[in-house]
């Protein structure tokens, strides 16, 4: 099963969400179709045209947007004077709801990848009346154990890359929450310090996927690299702004709030997040969810088996 053909937006705009922030949004597909909103990862990655191809454009009214501080939204997190105190999960949830109301949508399918799955799950838990179905891939829940695994925990799996990663931190900051330590560097008034920290962070991210360091083209864009690293570490270093209880996982704790919402979880068998059993625990705690595990795939949605499962899910929900 292939991705749907590339399509262009039929409308787009900038939505003022307060705090000096304006979000880029676009719609493509069928204006009278089933509404679906696509939530990108990161946090801080921005939406990409390929997201438009996971829903049938004849059946869906497809909404994409760039979350605060990234993509075409303004101000961008790469700018030192951008206020990150107004970029939190609570702000992201409010922005998503404001966009729904702005577009005059009653209920929509929520589609999310990686961090987008965290945001989509929490949105459905807090706004269940606005969500018709959920489709998630490269699933995460934003718990502190997940952050610890993806930073310090994978150090034993990739020791050489981890040694280089730690070397960028002052010795006194090499214990504890590594994301918070890197975020302090990324908030430095010294642009050289910020640039080195952003490069070290993205080198570590690429070292933990099946590719050589610095192989991901978007990380070679200095603005993207700085904004992405700053935003990811801002969230990861602050409990994903999910509040008390995130050491156990707030999203998993509240999984019962999703009961009654149909959902499909598409996960690669080699995704490192599986080491904590997160997606299995979520599936078993969420009545009405379906879990599809695709063999020999990591934290990715572009492999053929992943594409097949994701397209089958959105096609199935279009027929509901």
mmCIF file of C-alpha atoms in Angstrom:
data_model
loop_
_atom_site.group_PDB
_atom_site.id
_atom_site.type_symbol
_atom_site.label_atom_id
_atom_site.label_comp_id
_atom_site.label_asym_id
_atom_site.label_seq_id
_atom_site.Cartn_x
_atom_site.Cartn_y
_atom_site.Cartn_z
ATOM 1 C CA UNK A 1 0.000 0.000 0.000
ATOM 2 C CA UNK A 2 1.528 3.318 -1.076
ATOM 3 C CA UNK A 3 1.229 6.806 0.314
ATOM 4 C CA UNK A 4 -1.463 8.900 -1.296
ATOM 5 C CA UNK A 5 -0.249 11.235 -4.073
ATOM 6 C CA UNK A 6 1.268 14.560 -3.077
ATOM 7 C CA UNK A 7 -1.273 17.339 -2.746
ATOM 8 C CA UNK A 8 -1.150 21.075 -2.145
ATOM 9 C CA UNK A 9 -3.102 23.096 0.432
ATOM 10 C CA UNK A 10 -6.302 24.755 -0.734
ATOM 11 C CA UNK A 11 -6.034 27.305 2.084
ATOM 12 C CA UNK A 12 -3.562 28.333 4.777
ATOM 13 C CA UNK A 13 -3.042 31.073 7.333
ATOM 14 C CA UNK A 14 -1.429 32.329 10.509
ATOM 15 C CA UNK A 15 -3.404 32.017 13.755
ATOM 16 C CA UNK A 16 -2.731 34.414 16.628
ATOM 17 C CA UNK A 17 -2.681 32.274 19.789
ATOM 18 C CA UNK A 18 -1.488 34.954 22.200
ATOM 19 C CA UNK A 19 1.811 35.548 23.977
ATOM 20 C CA UNK A 20 3.145 37.017 20.735
ATOM 21 C CA UNK A 21 2.863 33.642 18.977
ATOM 22 C CA UNK A 22 1.321 33.021 15.557
ATOM 23 C CA UNK A 23 0.833 29.473 14.249
ATOM 24 C CA UNK A 24 1.098 28.499 10.602
ATOM 25 C CA UNK A 25 -1.742 26.196 9.506
ATOM 26 C CA UNK A 26 -2.949 24.703 6.237
ATOM 27 C CA UNK A 27 -5.744 22.523 4.888
ATOM 28 C CA UNK A 28 -5.672 20.128 1.962
ATOM 29 C CA UNK A 29 -7.779 17.311 0.569
ATOM 30 C CA UNK A 30 -11.577 17.534 0.542
ATOM 31 C CA UNK A 31 -13.045 20.642 2.253
ATOM 32 C CA UNK A 32 -16.212 18.618 2.932
ATOM 33 C CA UNK A 33 -14.369 15.486 4.046
ATOM 34 C CA UNK A 34 -13.756 13.933 7.446
ATOM 35 C CA UNK A 35 -11.539 16.315 9.470
ATOM 36 C CA UNK A 36 -8.104 15.052 10.545
ATOM 37 C CA UNK A 37 -5.327 16.979 12.264
ATOM 38 C CA UNK A 38 -1.698 15.875 11.879
ATOM 39 C CA UNK A 39 0.581 16.409 14.899
ATOM 40 C CA UNK A 40 4.312 16.526 14.195
ATOM 41 C CA UNK A 41 7.079 15.302 16.438
ATOM 42 C CA UNK A 42 9.987 16.840 18.288
ATOM 43 C CA UNK A 43 8.734 18.822 19.997
ATOM 44 C CA UNK A 44 10.042 21.391 17.572
ATOM 45 C CA UNK A 45 10.229 19.434 14.304
ATOM 46 C CA UNK A 46 7.490 21.238 12.368
ATOM 47 C CA UNK A 47 5.058 19.695 9.906
ATOM 48 C CA UNK A 48 6.241 18.461 6.513
ATOM 49 C CA UNK A 49 4.352 18.005 3.213
ATOM 50 C CA UNK A 50 4.632 14.228 3.506
ATOM 51 C CA UNK A 51 2.118 14.242 6.370
ATOM 52 C CA UNK A 52 -0.584 15.159 3.838
ATOM 53 C CA UNK A 53 -0.138 11.758 2.190
ATOM 54 C CA UNK A 54 -1.246 9.541 5.102
ATOM 55 C CA UNK A 55 -4.949 10.319 4.587
ATOM 56 C CA UNK A 56 -7.058 9.890 1.449
ATOM 57 C CA UNK A 57 -7.405 13.445 0.070
ATOM 58 C CA UNK A 58 -10.765 12.545 -1.462
ATOM 59 C CA UNK A 59 -12.146 11.464 1.920
ATOM 60 C CA UNK A 60 -10.400 13.746 4.423
ATOM 61 C CA UNK A 61 -10.176 17.431 5.243
ATOM 62 C CA UNK A 62 -6.514 17.317 6.307
ATOM 63 C CA UNK A 63 -5.179 19.953 8.713
ATOM 64 C CA UNK A 64 -1.453 20.493 9.280
ATOM 65 C CA UNK A 65 0.123 23.116 11.514
ATOM 66 C CA UNK A 66 3.469 24.058 13.004
ATOM 67 C CA UNK A 67 3.444 24.099 16.795
ATOM 68 C CA UNK A 68 4.848 27.060 18.738
ATOM 69 C CA UNK A 69 8.409 28.027 17.976
ATOM 70 C CA UNK A 70 8.983 25.841 14.915
ATOM 71 C CA UNK A 71 8.440 25.551 11.192
ATOM 72 C CA UNK A 72 6.701 28.606 9.779
ATOM 73 C CA UNK A 73 5.187 29.643 13.115
ATOM 74 C CA UNK A 74 6.570 32.752 14.767
ATOM 75 C CA UNK A 75 8.643 33.582 16.707
ATOM 76 C CA UNK A 76 11.059 30.717 16.042
ATOM 77 C CA UNK A 77 12.797 28.979 18.943
ATOM 78 C CA UNK A 78 16.163 29.400 17.207
ATOM 79 C CA UNK A 79 16.054 33.117 18.034
ATOM 80 C CA UNK A 80 17.688 33.741 21.419
ATOM 81 C CA UNK A 81 15.064 36.305 22.477
ATOM 82 C CA UNK A 82 12.116 33.943 21.892
ATOM 83 C CA UNK A 83 10.291 33.468 25.195
ATOM 84 C CA UNK A 84 10.187 29.731 25.882
ATOM 85 C CA UNK A 85 8.203 30.156 29.104
ATOM 86 C CA UNK A 86 5.066 30.375 26.952
ATOM 87 C CA UNK A 87 5.876 27.159 25.075
ATOM 88 C CA UNK A 88 4.561 24.324 27.240
ATOM 89 C CA UNK A 89 2.206 21.378 26.885
ATOM 90 C CA UNK A 90 -0.634 23.449 28.315
ATOM 91 C CA UNK A 91 -0.021 26.086 25.628
ATOM 92 C CA UNK A 92 0.167 23.416 22.905
ATOM 93 C CA UNK A 93 -3.149 21.892 24.014
ATOM 94 C CA UNK A 94 -4.833 25.298 24.085
ATOM 95 C CA UNK A 95 -3.416 26.116 20.645
ATOM 96 C CA UNK A 96 -4.786 22.887 19.194
ATOM 97 C CA UNK A 97 -8.238 23.601 20.562
ATOM 98 C CA UNK A 98 -8.109 27.211 19.362
ATOM 99 C CA UNK A 99 -7.228 26.000 15.863
ATOM 100 C CA UNK A 100 -10.148 23.549 15.859
ATOM 101 C CA UNK A 101 -12.583 26.301 16.794
ATOM 102 C CA UNK A 102 -11.018 28.738 14.317
ATOM 103 C CA UNK A 103 -11.579 26.236 11.499
ATOM 104 C CA UNK A 104 -15.145 25.493 12.612
ATOM 105 C CA UNK A 105 -14.495 21.785 13.143
ATOM 106 C CA UNK A 106 -16.749 19.851 15.520
ATOM 107 C CA UNK A 107 -14.654 16.671 15.915
ATOM 108 C CA UNK A 108 -11.529 15.470 14.174
ATOM 109 C CA UNK A 109 -9.340 12.422 13.869
ATOM 110 C CA UNK A 110 -6.072 13.077 15.700
ATOM 111 C CA UNK A 111 -2.954 11.673 13.990
ATOM 112 C CA UNK A 112 0.396 11.967 15.752
ATOM 113 C CA UNK A 113 4.005 10.830 15.447
ATOM 114 C CA UNK A 114 6.491 10.604 18.358
ATOM 115 C CA UNK A 115 6.007 13.785 20.451
ATOM 116 C CA UNK A 116 2.847 14.285 18.401
ATOM 117 C CA UNK A 117 1.522 11.097 19.973
ATOM 118 C CA UNK A 118 2.118 12.557 23.459
ATOM 119 C CA UNK A 119 0.282 15.734 22.497
ATOM 120 C CA UNK A 120 -2.505 13.815 20.764
ATOM 121 C CA UNK A 121 -3.061 11.498 23.728
ATOM 122 C CA UNK A 122 -3.145 14.334 26.237
ATOM 123 C CA UNK A 123 -5.455 16.345 23.993
ATOM 124 C CA UNK A 124 -7.858 13.404 23.759
ATOM 125 C CA UNK A 125 -7.704 12.928 27.536
ATOM 126 C CA UNK A 126 -8.574 16.581 28.177
ATOM 127 C CA UNK A 127 -10.890 17.205 25.181
ATOM 128 C CA UNK A 128 -12.513 13.808 24.442
ATOM 129 C CA UNK A 129 -15.599 15.431 22.946
ATOM 130 C CA UNK A 130 -13.440 16.912 20.147
ATOM 131 C CA UNK A 131 -11.771 13.632 19.088
ATOM 132 C CA UNK A 132 -13.431 11.104 16.767
ATOM 133 C CA UNK A 133 -10.504 8.649 16.444
ATOM 134 C CA UNK A 134 -6.761 8.518 17.077
ATOM 135 C CA UNK A 135 -3.927 7.169 14.895
ATOM 136 C CA UNK A 136 -0.437 7.216 16.420
ATOM 137 C CA UNK A 137 2.984 6.016 15.347
ATOM 138 C CA UNK A 138 6.473 5.961 16.890
ATOM 139 C CA UNK A 139 4.433 6.119 20.067
ATOM 140 C CA UNK A 140 5.630 7.993 23.152
ATOM 141 C CA UNK A 141 3.842 9.152 26.289
ATOM 142 C CA UNK A 142 6.275 11.783 27.570
ATOM 143 C CA UNK A 143 7.117 10.111 30.872
ATOM 144 C CA UNK A 144 10.362 10.822 32.697
ATOM 145 C CA UNK A 145 11.561 7.194 32.335
ATOM 146 C CA UNK A 146 11.280 7.586 28.561
ATOM 147 C CA UNK A 147 13.478 10.690 28.664
ATOM 148 C CA UNK A 148 16.009 8.931 30.901
ATOM 149 C CA UNK A 149 16.139 5.982 28.498
ATOM 150 C CA UNK A 150 16.634 8.096 25.373
ATOM 151 C CA UNK A 151 19.459 10.089 26.945
ATOM 152 C CA UNK A 152 21.435 8.272 29.633
ATOM 153 C CA UNK A 153 19.933 4.789 29.201
ATOM 154 C CA UNK A 154 21.062 4.360 25.601
ATOM 155 C CA UNK A 155 24.595 5.301 26.608
ATOM 156 C CA UNK A 156 25.445 1.637 27.196
ATOM 157 C CA UNK A 157 24.177 0.781 23.702
ATOM 158 C CA UNK A 158 26.085 3.584 21.949
ATOM 159 C CA UNK A 159 29.065 4.166 24.280
ATOM 160 C CA UNK A 160 31.314 6.061 21.857
ATOM 161 C CA UNK A 161 28.585 8.512 20.849
ATOM 162 C CA UNK A 162 27.501 8.858 24.474
ATOM 163 C CA UNK A 163 31.027 9.763 25.564
ATOM 164 C CA UNK A 164 31.110 12.547 22.960
ATOM 165 C CA UNK A 165 27.622 13.661 24.046
ATOM 166 C CA UNK A 166 28.626 13.945 27.714
ATOM 167 C CA UNK A 167 31.888 15.697 26.848
ATOM 168 C CA UNK A 168 29.960 18.794 25.784
ATOM 169 C CA UNK A 169 28.621 19.255 29.323
ATOM 170 C CA UNK A 170 30.493 20.728 32.298
ATOM 171 C CA UNK A 171 31.605 17.875 34.550
ATOM 172 C CA UNK A 172 29.229 18.930 37.331
ATOM 173 C CA UNK A 173 26.268 18.596 34.926
ATOM 174 C CA UNK A 174 26.977 15.053 33.715
ATOM 175 C CA UNK A 175 24.772 13.466 36.380
ATOM 176 C CA UNK A 176 21.027 13.888 36.660
ATOM 177 C CA UNK A 177 18.724 15.071 33.889
ATOM 178 C CA UNK A 178 20.876 15.418 30.783
ATOM 179 C CA UNK A 179 18.167 17.184 28.801
ATOM 180 C CA UNK A 180 17.943 19.903 31.459
ATOM 181 C CA UNK A 181 21.739 20.242 31.450
ATOM 182 C CA UNK A 182 21.829 20.709 27.682
ATOM 183 C CA UNK A 183 18.934 23.146 27.855
ATOM 184 C CA UNK A 184 20.983 25.375 30.159
ATOM 185 C CA UNK A 185 23.667 25.505 27.449
ATOM 186 C CA UNK A 186 21.072 26.193 24.784
ATOM 187 C CA UNK A 187 19.824 29.168 26.822
ATOM 188 C CA UNK A 188 23.345 30.602 27.143
ATOM 189 C CA UNK A 189 23.819 34.212 25.997
ATOM 190 C CA UNK A 190 26.938 33.008 24.145
ATOM 191 C CA UNK A 191 25.954 31.948 20.570
ATOM 192 C CA UNK A 192 29.032 29.720 20.299
ATOM 193 C CA UNK A 193 27.913 27.752 23.378
ATOM 194 C CA UNK A 194 24.410 27.434 21.966
ATOM 195 C CA UNK A 195 25.678 26.229 18.581
ATOM 196 C CA UNK A 196 27.975 23.586 20.101
ATOM 197 C CA UNK A 197 25.190 22.311 22.363
ATOM 198 C CA UNK A 198 22.715 22.095 19.482
ATOM 199 C CA UNK A 199 25.208 20.168 17.356
ATOM 200 C CA UNK A 200 26.031 17.778 20.204
ATOM 201 C CA UNK A 201 22.325 17.133 20.832
ATOM 202 C CA UNK A 202 21.503 16.365 17.200
ATOM 203 C CA UNK A 203 24.646 14.227 16.827
ATOM 204 C CA UNK A 204 23.400 12.137 19.744
ATOM 205 C CA UNK A 205 19.906 11.837 18.227
ATOM 206 C CA UNK A 206 21.293 10.604 14.910
ATOM 207 C CA UNK A 207 23.717 8.221 16.632
ATOM 208 C CA UNK A 208 20.768 6.329 18.127
ATOM 209 C CA UNK A 209 19.060 5.612 14.797
ATOM 210 C CA UNK A 210 20.325 3.380 11.946
ATOM 211 C CA UNK A 211 22.391 6.143 10.326
ATOM 212 C CA UNK A 212 25.809 7.699 10.812
ATOM 213 C CA UNK A 213 26.025 10.894 12.915
ATOM 214 C CA UNK A 214 25.010 14.078 11.094
ATOM 215 C CA UNK A 215 23.235 12.103 8.376
ATOM 216 C CA UNK A 216 19.810 13.724 8.814
ATOM 217 C CA UNK A 217 19.601 16.641 6.360
ATOM 218 C CA UNK A 218 17.387 18.870 8.522
ATOM 219 C CA UNK A 219 20.052 18.889 11.256
ATOM 220 C CA UNK A 220 22.441 20.565 8.819
ATOM 221 C CA UNK A 221 20.233 23.672 8.839
ATOM 222 C CA UNK A 222 21.603 25.799 11.732
ATOM 223 C CA UNK A 223 18.266 27.481 12.474
ATOM 224 C CA UNK A 224 16.415 24.194 12.538
ATOM 225 C CA UNK A 225 19.119 22.577 14.663
ATOM 226 C CA UNK A 226 19.145 25.340 17.265
ATOM 227 C CA UNK A 227 15.354 25.628 17.473
ATOM 228 C CA UNK A 228 14.783 21.886 17.583
ATOM 229 C CA UNK A 229 17.412 21.159 20.250
ATOM 230 C CA UNK A 230 16.263 24.085 22.359
ATOM 231 C CA UNK A 231 12.613 22.994 22.224
ATOM 232 C CA UNK A 232 13.219 19.285 22.834
ATOM 233 C CA UNK A 233 15.463 19.923 25.844
ATOM 234 C CA UNK A 234 13.029 22.551 27.167
ATOM 235 C CA UNK A 235 10.268 19.927 27.279
ATOM 236 C CA UNK A 236 12.365 16.903 28.227
ATOM 237 C CA UNK A 237 14.139 18.843 30.957
ATOM 238 C CA UNK A 238 10.841 19.952 32.528
ATOM 239 C CA UNK A 239 8.820 16.721 32.810
ATOM 240 C CA UNK A 240 7.165 17.538 29.470
ATOM 241 C CA UNK A 241 5.208 20.104 31.529
ATOM 242 C CA UNK A 242 2.829 17.320 32.538
ATOM 243 C CA UNK A 243 2.994 18.101 36.245
ATOM 244 C CA UNK A 244 3.261 15.906 39.300
ATOM 245 C CA UNK A 245 3.203 12.188 38.705
ATOM 246 C CA UNK A 246 5.240 12.163 35.520
ATOM 247 C CA UNK A 247 7.874 9.922 37.094
ATOM 248 C CA UNK A 248 5.218 7.233 36.687
ATOM 249 C CA UNK A 249 3.766 8.710 33.490
ATOM 250 C CA UNK A 250 0.777 11.062 33.568
ATOM 251 C CA UNK A 251 -0.490 10.009 30.131
ATOM 252 C CA UNK A 252 -0.315 6.316 31.027
ATOM 253 C CA UNK A 253 -1.903 6.997 34.403
ATOM 254 C CA UNK A 254 -4.874 8.632 32.692
ATOM 255 C CA UNK A 255 -5.200 6.100 29.858
ATOM 256 C CA UNK A 256 -8.681 5.165 31.065
ATOM 257 C CA UNK A 257 -9.894 8.593 29.946
ATOM 258 C CA UNK A 258 -9.431 7.389 26.363
ATOM 259 C CA UNK A 259 -11.990 4.596 26.729
ATOM 260 C CA UNK A 260 -14.636 4.944 24.046
ATOM 261 C CA UNK A 261 -12.331 6.646 21.545
ATOM 262 C CA UNK A 262 -11.260 4.229 18.778
ATOM 263 C CA UNK A 263 -7.502 4.245 18.291
ATOM 264 C CA UNK A 264 -4.748 2.578 16.302
ATOM 265 C CA UNK A 265 -1.145 2.382 17.546
ATOM 266 C CA UNK A 266 1.442 1.534 14.876
ATOM 267 C CA UNK A 267 4.851 0.721 16.350
ATOM 268 C CA UNK A 268 8.143 -0.544 14.956
ATOM 269 C CA UNK A 269 9.419 -3.640 16.743
ATOM 270 C CA UNK A 270 12.914 -2.055 17.025
ATOM 271 C CA UNK A 271 11.746 1.292 18.442
ATOM 272 C CA UNK A 272 13.854 1.904 21.544
ATOM 273 C CA UNK A 273 10.792 3.186 23.391
ATOM 274 C CA UNK A 274 9.619 -0.431 23.453
ATOM 275 C CA UNK A 275 12.322 -1.238 26.010
ATOM 276 C CA UNK A 276 10.053 0.262 28.674
ATOM 277 C CA UNK A 277 6.950 -1.520 27.395
ATOM 278 C CA UNK A 278 5.221 1.851 27.056
ATOM 279 C CA UNK A 279 3.134 1.153 23.972
ATOM 280 C CA UNK A 280 2.005 -2.245 25.285
ATOM 281 C CA UNK A 281 1.005 -0.740 28.624
ATOM 282 C CA UNK A 282 -0.905 2.011 26.856
ATOM 283 C CA UNK A 283 -2.719 -0.434 24.603
ATOM 284 C CA UNK A 284 -3.769 -2.677 27.485
ATOM 285 C CA UNK A 285 -4.945 0.286 29.559
ATOM 286 C CA UNK A 286 -6.956 1.827 26.690
ATOM 287 C CA UNK A 287 -10.063 -0.125 25.819
ATOM 288 C CA UNK A 288 -10.866 0.426 22.171
ATOM 289 C CA UNK A 289 -7.272 0.637 20.988
ATOM 290 C CA UNK A 290 -5.583 -1.613 18.433
ATOM 291 C CA UNK A 291 -1.829 -2.239 18.502
ATOM 292 C CA UNK A 292 0.009 -3.105 15.270
ATOM 293 C CA UNK A 293 3.708 -3.988 15.617
ATOM 294 C CA UNK A 294 5.733 -3.842 12.398
ATOM 295 C CA UNK A 295 8.793 -6.113 12.390
ATOM 296 C CA UNK A 296 12.345 -4.822 11.899
ATOM 297 C CA UNK A 297 11.465 -1.115 12.034
ATOM 298 C CA UNK A 298 12.655 1.461 14.551
ATOM 299 C CA UNK A 299 11.379 4.929 15.484
ATOM 300 C CA UNK A 300 10.157 5.619 11.976
ATOM 301 C CA UNK A 301 6.941 5.968 10.026
ATOM 302 C CA UNK A 302 8.302 5.886 6.471
ATOM 303 C CA UNK A 303 9.108 2.176 6.115
ATOM 304 C CA UNK A 304 6.772 0.193 3.884
ATOM 305 C CA UNK A 305 5.154 -1.852 6.648
ATOM 306 C CA UNK A 306 4.531 1.255 8.732
ATOM 307 C CA UNK A 307 3.017 3.087 5.767
ATOM 308 C CA UNK A 308 0.732 0.135 5.033
ATOM 309 C CA UNK A 309 -0.582 0.022 8.595
ATOM 310 C CA UNK A 310 -1.050 3.787 8.889
ATOM 311 C CA UNK A 311 -2.883 4.072 5.566
ATOM 312 C CA UNK A 312 -5.078 1.091 6.459
ATOM 313 C CA UNK A 313 -5.980 2.814 9.720
ATOM 314 C CA UNK A 314 -6.975 6.150 8.181
ATOM 315 C CA UNK A 315 -8.800 4.392 5.314
ATOM 316 C CA UNK A 316 -10.743 2.331 7.843
ATOM 317 C CA UNK A 317 -11.740 5.331 9.904
ATOM 318 C CA UNK A 318 -12.815 7.199 6.741
ATOM 319 C CA UNK A 319 -15.412 4.479 6.208
ATOM 320 C CA UNK A 320 -16.870 4.793 9.713
#
